Amino acid sequence: MGASLSNLADGSSGLDSGPGLGDIPESCVACVFLYLTPPEICNLARLNRAFRGAASSDSVWESKLPANYQDLLDLLPPERYKSLSKKDIFALLSRPVPFHDGTKEVWLDRVTGRVCMAISARGLAITGIEDRRYWTWIPTEESRL
């Protein structure tokens, strides 16, 4: 069944070979992409023009972005993301975005689309302890700074 629909099994390229993957409407492919992970979407986009078009659809990538992605974009200068598609915004946010003088970073996990965050030791604050030993930064050979 799959070989007759995709033309991938026999490699024939005649006019009478039947429908192929390129005959699937882009909107149908986009509906399927809603259930896939971003890496799977990118891999399938290499198959043909219809898959590539569906993989560039803002509706597909909007579903992969977290609900608060605009808050993450606000950490960047507006000129870096104003004219980008949702796919490009996902790619931009998949790389670490530093904030608070570089003591914190936030990014999207490329597979799940979930927000990840890293906080350096200098980005932490100790509250509720009056002992001054805990308020002084003591560099050691094991630390980077």
XYZ file of C-alpha atoms in Angstrom:
145
model
C 0.000 0.000 0.000
C 2.740 2.494 0.957
C 4.781 1.776 -2.159
C 1.915 2.603 -4.496
C 1.257 5.925 -2.749
C 4.762 7.236 -2.409
C 6.574 6.060 -5.526
C 9.592 5.529 -3.306
C 9.705 1.739 -3.552
C 10.237 1.168 -7.264
C 11.853 4.486 -8.232
C 9.723 4.802 -11.388
C 9.029 8.291 -12.658
C 6.463 7.655 -15.403
C 3.257 9.645 -15.772
C 1.083 6.596 -15.053
C 2.783 5.785 -11.722
C -0.056 7.166 -9.556
C -0.175 9.681 -6.759
C 2.934 10.510 -4.725
C 3.847 12.249 -1.495
C 3.859 15.571 -3.333
C 0.147 15.155 -4.069
C -0.844 15.403 -0.400
C -2.304 18.864 0.258
C -0.013 21.109 2.282
C -2.789 21.794 4.801
C -3.120 18.046 5.521
C 0.621 17.722 6.027
C 0.527 20.724 8.383
C -2.193 19.012 10.453
C 0.027 15.941 10.825
C 3.021 18.125 11.763
C 1.093 19.438 14.778
C 1.646 16.012 16.393
C 5.381 15.774 15.637
C 8.431 17.151 17.395
C 10.426 19.996 15.813
C 13.345 17.712 14.785
C 10.892 15.329 13.101
C 9.255 18.235 11.247
C 12.625 19.460 10.005
C 13.584 15.973 8.801
C 10.311 15.523 6.913
C 10.636 18.996 5.362
C 13.477 17.615 3.249
C 11.201 15.145 1.452
C 9.401 17.406 -1.013
C 7.968 20.849 -1.690
C 4.597 20.224 0.020
C 6.283 19.022 3.207
C 8.715 21.953 3.113
C 5.849 24.411 2.735
C 3.901 22.841 5.595
C 7.016 22.850 7.769
C 7.318 26.609 7.261
C 3.736 27.280 8.317
C 3.330 29.678 11.234
C 0.398 27.637 12.532
C 2.653 24.587 12.942
C 5.377 26.476 14.796
C 2.937 28.525 16.882
C 1.854 25.230 18.472
C 5.494 24.368 19.287
C 6.196 27.660 21.062
C 5.309 27.986 24.760
C 2.412 30.246 25.708
C 4.808 32.810 27.210
C 7.250 32.975 24.296
C 6.620 36.720 23.923
C 8.040 37.221 27.439
C 11.198 35.421 26.305
C 11.417 37.598 23.199
C 11.193 40.698 25.389
C 14.648 39.780 26.725
C 16.039 40.433 23.218
C 16.270 43.676 21.271
C 13.124 44.015 19.084
C 15.093 44.297 15.846
C 16.317 40.704 16.300
C 12.832 39.175 16.047
C 10.340 41.669 14.582
C 10.340 40.328 11.015
C 10.909 36.651 11.815
C 8.503 33.789 11.109
C 7.376 31.533 13.979
C 9.815 28.878 12.776
C 12.689 31.360 12.966
C 11.515 32.542 16.397
C 11.599 28.927 17.596
C 15.138 28.581 16.214
C 16.192 31.873 17.849
C 14.794 30.874 21.240
C 16.383 27.412 20.984
C 19.729 29.094 21.623
C 20.532 30.484 25.098
C 19.296 34.035 25.689
C 21.334 35.678 28.477
C 19.760 38.249 30.814
C 20.418 39.899 34.220
C 23.969 40.849 33.191
C 24.632 37.350 31.877
C 24.035 35.613 35.220
C 20.944 33.837 33.868
C 20.069 32.164 30.562
C 16.808 30.921 29.132
C 16.165 28.781 26.025
C 13.663 26.362 24.513
C 14.321 22.648 24.458
C 14.533 21.707 20.767
C 12.533 18.505 21.153
C 9.818 19.374 23.669
C 9.633 23.158 23.240
C 9.692 23.594 27.006
C 11.448 26.530 28.639
C 14.827 25.780 30.226
C 16.765 28.092 32.516
C 20.286 28.197 33.905
C 21.309 30.407 36.814
C 24.956 30.985 37.654
C 26.134 31.053 41.261
C 26.501 34.835 41.042
C 22.877 35.063 39.943
C 21.642 33.567 43.206
C 20.765 35.528 46.328
C 20.862 34.252 49.879
C 18.064 35.515 52.086
C 17.275 34.991 55.718
C 20.847 34.274 56.874
C 22.653 36.965 58.844
C 26.065 35.269 58.844
C 28.377 37.392 56.612
C 30.357 34.288 55.568
C 27.489 33.462 53.223
C 27.423 36.942 51.665
C 31.055 37.096 50.503
C 32.154 35.618 47.185
C 35.188 33.413 47.820
C 36.914 32.289 44.616
C 38.413 28.812 44.647
C 40.515 26.793 42.227
C 37.421 24.771 41.372
C 35.392 27.765 40.211
C 35.657 29.507 36.848
C 36.053 33.006 38.320
